[in-house]
Short mmCIF file of C-alpha atoms in Angstrom, two decimals:
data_model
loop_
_atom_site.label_atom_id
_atom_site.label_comp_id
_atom_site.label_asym_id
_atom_site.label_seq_id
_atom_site.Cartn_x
_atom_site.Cartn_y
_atom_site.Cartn_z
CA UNK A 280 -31.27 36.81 98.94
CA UNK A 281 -31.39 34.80 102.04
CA UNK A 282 -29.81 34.65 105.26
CA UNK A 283 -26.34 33.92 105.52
CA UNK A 284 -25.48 34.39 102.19
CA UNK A 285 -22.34 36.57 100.99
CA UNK A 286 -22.22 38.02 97.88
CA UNK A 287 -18.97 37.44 95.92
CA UNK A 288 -17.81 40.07 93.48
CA UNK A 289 -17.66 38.58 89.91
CA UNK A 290 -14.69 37.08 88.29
CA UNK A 291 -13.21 38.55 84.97
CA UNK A 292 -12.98 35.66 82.57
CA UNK A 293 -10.93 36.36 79.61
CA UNK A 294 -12.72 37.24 76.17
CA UNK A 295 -10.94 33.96 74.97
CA UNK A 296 -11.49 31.94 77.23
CA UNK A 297 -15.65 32.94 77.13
CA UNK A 298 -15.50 32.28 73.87
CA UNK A 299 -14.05 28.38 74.08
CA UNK A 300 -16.58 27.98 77.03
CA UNK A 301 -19.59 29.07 74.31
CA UNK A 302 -18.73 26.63 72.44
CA UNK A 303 -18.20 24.15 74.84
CA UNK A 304 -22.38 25.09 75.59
CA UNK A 305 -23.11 23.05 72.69
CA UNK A 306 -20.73 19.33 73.47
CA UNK A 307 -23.29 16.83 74.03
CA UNK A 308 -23.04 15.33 77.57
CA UNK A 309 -20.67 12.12 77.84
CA UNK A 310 -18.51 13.24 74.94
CA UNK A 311 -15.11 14.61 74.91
CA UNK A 312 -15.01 18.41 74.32
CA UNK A 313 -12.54 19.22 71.68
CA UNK A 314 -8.93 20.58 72.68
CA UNK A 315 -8.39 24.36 71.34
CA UNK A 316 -5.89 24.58 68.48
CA UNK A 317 -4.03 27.71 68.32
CA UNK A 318 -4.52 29.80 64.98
CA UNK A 319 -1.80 30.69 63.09
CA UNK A 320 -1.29 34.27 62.46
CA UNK A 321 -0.01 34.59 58.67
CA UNK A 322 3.32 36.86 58.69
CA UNK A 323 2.97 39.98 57.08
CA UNK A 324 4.62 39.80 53.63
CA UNK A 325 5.24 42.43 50.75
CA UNK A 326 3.15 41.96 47.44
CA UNK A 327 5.70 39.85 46.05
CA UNK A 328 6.17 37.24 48.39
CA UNK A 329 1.94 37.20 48.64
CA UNK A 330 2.61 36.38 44.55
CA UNK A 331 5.28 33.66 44.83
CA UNK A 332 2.40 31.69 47.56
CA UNK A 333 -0.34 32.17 45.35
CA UNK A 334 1.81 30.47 42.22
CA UNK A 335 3.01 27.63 44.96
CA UNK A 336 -0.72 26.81 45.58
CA UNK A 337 -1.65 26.88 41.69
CA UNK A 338 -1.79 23.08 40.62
CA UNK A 339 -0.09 23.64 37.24
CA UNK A 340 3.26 23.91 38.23
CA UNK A 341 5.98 25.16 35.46
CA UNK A 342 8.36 23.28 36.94
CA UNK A 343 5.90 19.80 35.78
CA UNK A 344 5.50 20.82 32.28
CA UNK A 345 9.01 21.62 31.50
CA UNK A 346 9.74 18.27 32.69
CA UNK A 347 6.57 17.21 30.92
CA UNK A 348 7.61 18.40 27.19
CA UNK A 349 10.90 16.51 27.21
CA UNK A 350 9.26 13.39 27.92
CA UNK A 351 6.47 13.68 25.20
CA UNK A 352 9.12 14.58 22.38
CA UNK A 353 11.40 11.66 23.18
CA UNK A 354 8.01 9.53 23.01
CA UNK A 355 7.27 11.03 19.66
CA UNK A 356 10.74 10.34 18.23
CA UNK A 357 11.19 6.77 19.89
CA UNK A 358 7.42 5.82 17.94
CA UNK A 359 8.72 7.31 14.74
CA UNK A 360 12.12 5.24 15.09
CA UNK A 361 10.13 2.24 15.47
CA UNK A 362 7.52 2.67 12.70
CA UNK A 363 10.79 3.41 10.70
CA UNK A 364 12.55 0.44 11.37
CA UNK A 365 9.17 -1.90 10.67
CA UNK A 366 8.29 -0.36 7.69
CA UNK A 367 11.97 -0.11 6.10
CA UNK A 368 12.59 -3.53 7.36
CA UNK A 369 13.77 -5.84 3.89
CA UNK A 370 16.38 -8.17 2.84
CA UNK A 371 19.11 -7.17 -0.01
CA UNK A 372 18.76 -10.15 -2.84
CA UNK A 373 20.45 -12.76 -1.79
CA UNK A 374 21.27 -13.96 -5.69
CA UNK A 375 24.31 -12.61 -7.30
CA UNK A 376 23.62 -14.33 -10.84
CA UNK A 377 24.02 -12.22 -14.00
CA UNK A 378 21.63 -12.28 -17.06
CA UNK A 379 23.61 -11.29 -20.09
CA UNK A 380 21.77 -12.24 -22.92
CA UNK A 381 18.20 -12.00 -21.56
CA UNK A 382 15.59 -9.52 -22.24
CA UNK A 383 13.64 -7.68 -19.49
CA UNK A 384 10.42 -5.80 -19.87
CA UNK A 385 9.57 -3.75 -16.81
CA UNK A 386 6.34 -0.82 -17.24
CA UNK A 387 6.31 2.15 -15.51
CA UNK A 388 10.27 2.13 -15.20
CA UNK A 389 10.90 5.20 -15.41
CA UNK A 390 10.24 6.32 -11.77
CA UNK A 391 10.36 4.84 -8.27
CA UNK A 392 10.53 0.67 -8.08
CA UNK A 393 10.88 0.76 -11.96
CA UNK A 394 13.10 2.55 -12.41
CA UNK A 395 15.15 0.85 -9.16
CA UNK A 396 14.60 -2.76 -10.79
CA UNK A 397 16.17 -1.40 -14.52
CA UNK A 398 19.28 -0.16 -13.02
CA UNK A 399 19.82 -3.47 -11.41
CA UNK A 400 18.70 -5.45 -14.16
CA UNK A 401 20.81 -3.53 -16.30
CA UNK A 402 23.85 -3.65 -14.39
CA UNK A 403 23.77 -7.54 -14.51
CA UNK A 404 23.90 -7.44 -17.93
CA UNK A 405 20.27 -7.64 -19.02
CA UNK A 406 18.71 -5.67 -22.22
CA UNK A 407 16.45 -3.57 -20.22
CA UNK A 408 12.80 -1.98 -22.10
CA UNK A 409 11.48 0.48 -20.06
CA UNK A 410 8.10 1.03 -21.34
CA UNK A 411 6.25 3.89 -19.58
CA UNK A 412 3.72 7.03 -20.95
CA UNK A 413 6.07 9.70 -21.55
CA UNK A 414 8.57 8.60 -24.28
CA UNK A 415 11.06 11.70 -23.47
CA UNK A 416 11.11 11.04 -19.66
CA UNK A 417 11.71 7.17 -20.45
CA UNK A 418 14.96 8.26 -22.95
CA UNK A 419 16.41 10.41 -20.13
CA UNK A 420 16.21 7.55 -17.82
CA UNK A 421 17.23 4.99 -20.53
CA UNK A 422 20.43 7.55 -21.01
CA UNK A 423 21.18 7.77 -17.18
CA UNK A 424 21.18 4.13 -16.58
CA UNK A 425 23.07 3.75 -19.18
CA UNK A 426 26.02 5.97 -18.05
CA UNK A 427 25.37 4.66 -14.66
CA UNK A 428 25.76 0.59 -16.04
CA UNK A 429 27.79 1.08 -18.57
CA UNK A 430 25.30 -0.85 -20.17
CA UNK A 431 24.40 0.27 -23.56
CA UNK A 432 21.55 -2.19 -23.91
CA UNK A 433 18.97 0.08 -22.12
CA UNK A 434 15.89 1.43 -24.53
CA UNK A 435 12.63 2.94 -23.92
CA UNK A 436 9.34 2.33 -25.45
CA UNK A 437 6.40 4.39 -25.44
CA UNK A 438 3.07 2.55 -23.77
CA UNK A 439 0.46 3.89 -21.69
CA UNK A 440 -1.37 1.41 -19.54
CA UNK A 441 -4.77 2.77 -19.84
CA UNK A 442 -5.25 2.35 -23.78
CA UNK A 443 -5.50 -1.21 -24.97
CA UNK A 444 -4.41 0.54 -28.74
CA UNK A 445 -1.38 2.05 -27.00
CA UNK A 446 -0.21 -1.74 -25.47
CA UNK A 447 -1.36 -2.95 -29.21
CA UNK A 448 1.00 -0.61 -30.38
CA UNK A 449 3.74 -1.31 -28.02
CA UNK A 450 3.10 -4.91 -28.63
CA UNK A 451 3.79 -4.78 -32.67
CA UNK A 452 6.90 -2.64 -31.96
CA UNK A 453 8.36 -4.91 -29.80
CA UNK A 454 7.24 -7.84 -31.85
CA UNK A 455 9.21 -6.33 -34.75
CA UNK A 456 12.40 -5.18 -32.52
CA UNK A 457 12.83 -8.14 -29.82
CA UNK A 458 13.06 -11.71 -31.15
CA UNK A 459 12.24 -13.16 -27.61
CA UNK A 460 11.36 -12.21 -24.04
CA UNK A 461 12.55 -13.78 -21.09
CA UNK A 462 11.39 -11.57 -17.97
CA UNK A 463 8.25 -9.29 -18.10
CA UNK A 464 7.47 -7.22 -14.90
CA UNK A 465 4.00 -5.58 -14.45
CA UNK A 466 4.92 -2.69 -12.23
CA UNK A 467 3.40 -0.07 -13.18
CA UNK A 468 0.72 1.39 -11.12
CA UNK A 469 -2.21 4.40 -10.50
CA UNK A 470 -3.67 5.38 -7.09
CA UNK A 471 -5.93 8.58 -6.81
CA UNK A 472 -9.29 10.20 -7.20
CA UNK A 473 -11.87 8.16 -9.25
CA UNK A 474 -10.74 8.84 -13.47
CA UNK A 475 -11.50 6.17 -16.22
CA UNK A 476 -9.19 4.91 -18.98
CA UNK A 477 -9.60 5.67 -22.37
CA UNK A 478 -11.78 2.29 -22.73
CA UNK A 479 -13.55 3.73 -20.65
CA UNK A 480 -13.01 1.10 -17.68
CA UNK A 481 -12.00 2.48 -13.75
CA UNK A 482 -8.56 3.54 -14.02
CA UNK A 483 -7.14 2.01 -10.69
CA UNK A 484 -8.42 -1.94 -12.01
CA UNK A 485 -7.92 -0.64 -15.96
CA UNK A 486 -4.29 0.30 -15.13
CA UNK A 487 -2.91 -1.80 -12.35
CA UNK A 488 -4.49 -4.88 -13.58
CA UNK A 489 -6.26 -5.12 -16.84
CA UNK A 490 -3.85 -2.93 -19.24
CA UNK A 491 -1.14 -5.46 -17.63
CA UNK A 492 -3.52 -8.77 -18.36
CA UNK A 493 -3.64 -7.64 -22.07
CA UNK A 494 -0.06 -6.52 -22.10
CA UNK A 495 1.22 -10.48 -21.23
CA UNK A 496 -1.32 -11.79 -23.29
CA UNK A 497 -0.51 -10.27 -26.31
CA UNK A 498 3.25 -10.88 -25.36
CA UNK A 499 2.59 -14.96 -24.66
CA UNK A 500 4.16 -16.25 -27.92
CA UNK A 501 7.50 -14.10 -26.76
CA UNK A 502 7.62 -15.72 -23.88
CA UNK A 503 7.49 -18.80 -24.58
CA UNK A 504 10.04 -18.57 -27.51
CA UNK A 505 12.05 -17.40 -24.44
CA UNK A 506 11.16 -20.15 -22.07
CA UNK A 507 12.43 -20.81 -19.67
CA UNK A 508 10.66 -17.21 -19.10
CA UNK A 509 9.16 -15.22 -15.93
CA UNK A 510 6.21 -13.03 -15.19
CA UNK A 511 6.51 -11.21 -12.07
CA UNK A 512 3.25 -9.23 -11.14
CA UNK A 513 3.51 -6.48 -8.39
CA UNK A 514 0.78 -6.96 -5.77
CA UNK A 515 0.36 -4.95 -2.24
CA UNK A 516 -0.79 -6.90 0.98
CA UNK A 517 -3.69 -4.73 1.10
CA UNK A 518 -5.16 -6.66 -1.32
CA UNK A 519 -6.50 -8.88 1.99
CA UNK A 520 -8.71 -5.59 2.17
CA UNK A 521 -10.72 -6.17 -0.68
CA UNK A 522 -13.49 -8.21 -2.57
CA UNK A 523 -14.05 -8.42 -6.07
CA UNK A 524 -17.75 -8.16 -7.15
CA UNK A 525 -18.13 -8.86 -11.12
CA UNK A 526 -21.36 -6.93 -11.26
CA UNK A 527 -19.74 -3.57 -10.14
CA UNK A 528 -16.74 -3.54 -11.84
CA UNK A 529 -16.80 0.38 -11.93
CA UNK A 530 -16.88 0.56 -8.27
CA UNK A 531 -19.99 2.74 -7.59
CA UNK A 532 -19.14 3.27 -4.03
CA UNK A 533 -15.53 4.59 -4.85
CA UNK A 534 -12.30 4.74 -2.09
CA UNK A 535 -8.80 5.17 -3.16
CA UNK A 536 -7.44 2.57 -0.89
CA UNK A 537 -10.22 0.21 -1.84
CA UNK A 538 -10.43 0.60 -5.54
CA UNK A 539 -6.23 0.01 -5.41
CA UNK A 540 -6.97 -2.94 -3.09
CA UNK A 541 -9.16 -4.31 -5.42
CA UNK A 542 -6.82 -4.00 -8.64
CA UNK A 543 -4.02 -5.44 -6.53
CA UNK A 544 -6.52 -8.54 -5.30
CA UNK A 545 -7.06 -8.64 -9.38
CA UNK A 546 -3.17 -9.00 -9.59
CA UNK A 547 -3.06 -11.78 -7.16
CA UNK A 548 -5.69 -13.86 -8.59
CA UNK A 549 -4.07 -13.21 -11.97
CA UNK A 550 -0.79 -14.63 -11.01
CA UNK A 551 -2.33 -17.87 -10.05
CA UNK A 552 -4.28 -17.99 -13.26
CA UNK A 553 -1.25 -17.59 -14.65
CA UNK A 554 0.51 -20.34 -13.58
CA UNK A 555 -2.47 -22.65 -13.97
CA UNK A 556 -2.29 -21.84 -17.72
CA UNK A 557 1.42 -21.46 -19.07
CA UNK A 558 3.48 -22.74 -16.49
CA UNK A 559 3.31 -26.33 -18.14
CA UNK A 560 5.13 -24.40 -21.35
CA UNK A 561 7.87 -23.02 -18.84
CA UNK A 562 6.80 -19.62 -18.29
CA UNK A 563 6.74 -19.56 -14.70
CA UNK A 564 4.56 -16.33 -12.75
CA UNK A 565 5.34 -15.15 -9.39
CA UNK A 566 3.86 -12.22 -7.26
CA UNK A 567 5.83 -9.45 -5.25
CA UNK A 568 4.69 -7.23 -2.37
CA UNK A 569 7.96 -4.72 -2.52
CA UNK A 570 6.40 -3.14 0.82
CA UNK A 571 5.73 0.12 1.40
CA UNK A 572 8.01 1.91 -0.73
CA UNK A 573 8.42 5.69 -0.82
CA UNK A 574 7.47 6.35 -4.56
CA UNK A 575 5.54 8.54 -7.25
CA UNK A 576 2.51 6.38 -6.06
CA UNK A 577 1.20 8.81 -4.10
CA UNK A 578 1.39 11.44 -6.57
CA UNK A 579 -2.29 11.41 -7.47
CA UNK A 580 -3.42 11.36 -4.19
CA UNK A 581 -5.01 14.71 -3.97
CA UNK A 582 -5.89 17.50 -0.50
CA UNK A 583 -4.19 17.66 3.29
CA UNK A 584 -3.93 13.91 3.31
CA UNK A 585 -1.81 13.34 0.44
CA UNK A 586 0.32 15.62 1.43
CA UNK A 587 0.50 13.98 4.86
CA UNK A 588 1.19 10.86 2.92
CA UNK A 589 3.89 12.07 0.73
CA UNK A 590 5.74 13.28 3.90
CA UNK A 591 5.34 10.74 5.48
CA UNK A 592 6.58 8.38 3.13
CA UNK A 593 9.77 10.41 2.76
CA UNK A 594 10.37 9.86 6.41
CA UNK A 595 9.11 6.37 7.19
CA UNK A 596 8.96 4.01 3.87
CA UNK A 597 11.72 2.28 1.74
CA UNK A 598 13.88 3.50 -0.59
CA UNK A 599 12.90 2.07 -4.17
CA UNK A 600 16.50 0.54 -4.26
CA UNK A 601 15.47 -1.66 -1.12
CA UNK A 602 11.40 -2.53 -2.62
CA UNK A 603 13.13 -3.44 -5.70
CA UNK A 604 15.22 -6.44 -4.03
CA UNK A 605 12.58 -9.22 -4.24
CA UNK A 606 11.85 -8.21 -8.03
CA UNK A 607 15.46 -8.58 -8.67
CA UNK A 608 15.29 -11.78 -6.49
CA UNK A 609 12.46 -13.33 -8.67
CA UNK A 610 13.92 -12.03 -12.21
CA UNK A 611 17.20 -13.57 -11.55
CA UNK A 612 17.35 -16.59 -8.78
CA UNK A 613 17.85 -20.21 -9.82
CA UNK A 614 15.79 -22.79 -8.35
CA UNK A 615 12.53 -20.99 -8.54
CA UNK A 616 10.68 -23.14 -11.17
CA UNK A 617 8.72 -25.30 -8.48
CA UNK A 618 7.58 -21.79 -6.83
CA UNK A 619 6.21 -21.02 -9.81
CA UNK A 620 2.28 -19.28 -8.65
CA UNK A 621 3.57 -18.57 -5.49
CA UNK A 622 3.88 -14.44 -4.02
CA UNK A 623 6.98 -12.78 -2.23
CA UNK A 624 8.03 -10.77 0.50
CA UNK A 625 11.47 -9.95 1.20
CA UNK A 626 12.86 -12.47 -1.14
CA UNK A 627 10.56 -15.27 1.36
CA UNK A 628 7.33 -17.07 0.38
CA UNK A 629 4.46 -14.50 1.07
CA UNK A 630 1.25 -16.15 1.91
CA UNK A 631 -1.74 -15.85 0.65
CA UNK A 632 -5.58 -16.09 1.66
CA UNK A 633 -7.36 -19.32 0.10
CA UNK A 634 -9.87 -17.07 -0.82
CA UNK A 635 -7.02 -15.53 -3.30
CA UNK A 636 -6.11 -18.69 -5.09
CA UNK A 637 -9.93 -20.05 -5.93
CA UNK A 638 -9.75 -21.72 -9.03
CA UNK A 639 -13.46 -20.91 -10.07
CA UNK A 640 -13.22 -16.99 -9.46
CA UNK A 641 -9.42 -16.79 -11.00
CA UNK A 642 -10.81 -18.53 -14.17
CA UNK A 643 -13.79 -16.11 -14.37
CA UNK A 644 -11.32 -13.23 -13.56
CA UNK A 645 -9.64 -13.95 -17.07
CA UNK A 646 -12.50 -14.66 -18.79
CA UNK A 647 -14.21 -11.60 -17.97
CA UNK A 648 -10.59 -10.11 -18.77
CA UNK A 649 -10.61 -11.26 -22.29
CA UNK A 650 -14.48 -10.11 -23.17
CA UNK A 651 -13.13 -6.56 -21.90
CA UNK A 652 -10.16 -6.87 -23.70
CA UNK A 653 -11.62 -7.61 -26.93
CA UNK A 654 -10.48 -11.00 -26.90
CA UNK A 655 -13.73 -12.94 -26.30
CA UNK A 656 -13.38 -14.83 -29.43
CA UNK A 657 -10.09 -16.83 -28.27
CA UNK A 658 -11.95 -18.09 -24.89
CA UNK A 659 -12.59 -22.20 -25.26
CA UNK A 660 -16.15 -22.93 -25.94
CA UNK A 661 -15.52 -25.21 -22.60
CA UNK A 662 -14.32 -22.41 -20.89
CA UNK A 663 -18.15 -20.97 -21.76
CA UNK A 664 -19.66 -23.88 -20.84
CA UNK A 665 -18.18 -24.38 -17.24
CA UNK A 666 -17.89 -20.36 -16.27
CA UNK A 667 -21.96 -19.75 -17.70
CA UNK A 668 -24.54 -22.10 -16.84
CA UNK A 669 -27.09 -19.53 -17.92
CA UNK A 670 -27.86 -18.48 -21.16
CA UNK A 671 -24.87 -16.76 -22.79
CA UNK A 672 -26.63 -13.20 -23.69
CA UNK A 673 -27.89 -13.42 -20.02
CA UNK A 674 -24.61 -14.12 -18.49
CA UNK A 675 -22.78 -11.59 -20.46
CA UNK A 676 -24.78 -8.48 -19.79
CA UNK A 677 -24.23 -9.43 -15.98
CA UNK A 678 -20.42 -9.51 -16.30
CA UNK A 679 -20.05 -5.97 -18.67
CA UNK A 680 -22.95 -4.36 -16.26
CA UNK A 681 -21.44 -1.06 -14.90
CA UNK A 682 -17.49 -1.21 -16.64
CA UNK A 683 -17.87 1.47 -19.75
CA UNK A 684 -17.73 0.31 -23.08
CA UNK A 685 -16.34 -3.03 -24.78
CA UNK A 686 -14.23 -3.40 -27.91
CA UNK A 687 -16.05 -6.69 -29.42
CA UNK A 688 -14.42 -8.87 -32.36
CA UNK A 689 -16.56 -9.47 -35.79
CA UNK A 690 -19.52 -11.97 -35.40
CA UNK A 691 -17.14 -14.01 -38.13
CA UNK A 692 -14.35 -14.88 -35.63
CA UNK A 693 -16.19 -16.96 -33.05
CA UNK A 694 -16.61 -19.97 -35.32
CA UNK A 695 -12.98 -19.74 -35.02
#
């Protein structure tokens, strides 16, 4: 200590205030030092108040999801309003014409669009075959639309779709019943698990498409006694879907939706065949696509998803008196004879792929057709000649490779 000097006593500096100047120790030089905020002292609360802030600070907030659940459900019904209104969409008939007099063949009328298209058919005076598997199911439905009509010309015949001996059958008994026919409608249908027919053929192509290619063969000379006549084919719009490869005809790689798109792209290409061949002797073909119509369809369709289907078919598809309009529209309509080939949809022109309507794969469509049906013998030795460049034995085990067995006429009958 040196001279002169006084010692002062120290100054008490508040702990708080030694504490801000510590920190203050560490401020660079040149910079600002930062202004002391004052801490907040929480309030002491009880232990449920402590519970109601911990559920504030939570980010799931009950309040959001009860508003939350509303909004999803009237999302959920809104979609399934919508989806309802596309896919139930259709137009009533617009023809009011009667067809006393005239008789109607519909298969597979005993249920769903069938059935539908009968009663309609029957209460505009037509004489109404419904020709379906089950005889006794067919008479009860025969009976009710009967009642129903008052219409006592309603009768069923017995014919099952996947035996060409059963439409043989049905054939001769009609042939010895009906002197004519003026409208036959192909409805019938099968969708489900991979089966085969009793020829031995896949079901979904045997059924949908070749039982009904033999079926209007065997029923041409009918009608064209009854020409002016009409042959309306049922088709779906998922035929689009599909592709028809002559060498796999049993469908190794097997789908539902693709082996009934196929029989329905079989349908297509047999309606313009169709008209190609008879319409020159006034029998005039069309094609329908009813829609998606809630119906036995989906019967077959087996496990969770067919049930889903079912259900939702119930809730979302048409009612088989609405698919059957455009049926009715086609069976009874004037004016229709220059449509003749054409396909329908909601009583409007329905169009088609090109790919659909080419000549060369239609023609070898029925050709192929008649060698499975047994009919070989009545195809044109032109017919041979333009569909086979190759040698005929060659060609033919190409077209039967892979489609079960083949009911072949006598040797004797080709010179014929």
């Amino acid at each position: 200590m040196g001279q002169g000097s006084v010692k002062k006593p120290p100054v008490k500096i508040p702990k708080s205030q030694a504490k801000q100047n510590q920190n203050s120790k560490h401020v660079p030089s040149g910079q600002a030092k930062p202004v002391p905020t004052a801490t907040m002292v929480p309030p002491k609360t009880g232990g449920r108040e402590r519970a109601i802030i911990w559920e504030d600070d939570n980010d799931l907030d009950l309040e959001d999801v009860t508003f939350a659940v509303p909004i999803v459900i009237s999302v959920v019904i809104l979609s399934v309003f919508l989806l309802r209104k596309y896919f139930r969409w259709s137009v009533p008939c617009p023809s009011s014409n009667r067809i006393d007099g005239k008789t109607v063949v519909i298969t597979g009328a005993n249920t769903g669009i069938g059935r539908a298209t009968a009663t309609e058919l029957s209460r505009r005076g037509g004489r109404v075959i419904i020709a379906c598997r089950d005889r006794c199911k067919g008479e009860a439905v025969a009976l009710q639309i009967r009642s129903k009509t008052r219409n006592p010309d309603v009768y069923c015949y017995e014919l099952d779709l996947a035996s060409l001996s059963s439409i043989k059958e049905f054939v001769n008994e009609f042939n010895n019943r009906e002197p004519v026919l003026h409208v036959l409608i192909n409805n019938a249908a099968y969708m489900g698990p991979k089966a085969t027919t009793v020829d031995g053929y896949e079901k979904s192509l045997g059924v949908n498409y070749l039982g009904h290619f033999y079926l209007t063969y065997l029923l041409q000379d009918k009608l064209k006694r009854g020409a002016p006549s009409r042959i309306i084919n049922l088709i779906s719009d998922t035929y689009s879907k599909a592709t028809f490869n002559f060498e796999d005809l049993a469908l190794t790689k097997y789908d539902i939706m693709t082996a009934y798109a196929r029989s329905k792209l079989a349908m297509v290409m047999f309606t313009m065949e169709l008209h190609r061949r008879w319409s020159a002797e006034i029998v005039h073909s069309y094609g329908v696509h009813p829609g998606w119509v809630s119906s036995d369809l989906q019967r077959s369709w087996p496990g969770i998803s067919g049930n889903v289907l079912r259900a939702c078919s119930r809730i979302l598809f048409k009612s088989p008196e609405d698919g059957c309009q455009t049926v009715v529209f086609c069976a009874v309509a004037e004016k229709l004879r220059e449509l003749s080939g054409k396909c329908f949809e909601n009583c409007n022109i329905f169009k088609l792929r090109n790919s659909a309507k080419d000549h060369e794969t239609c023609e070898k469509l029925w050709n192929v057709s008649m060698h499975l049906c047994g009919l070989e013998s009545e195809i044109p030795e032109t017919a041979h000649a333009e569909t086979k460049p190759e040698p005929e034995n060659k060609v033919q085990k190409v077209q039967v490779q892979n489609i079960g067995p083949v009911k072949m006429e006598p040797e004797t009958k080709k010179g014929k």
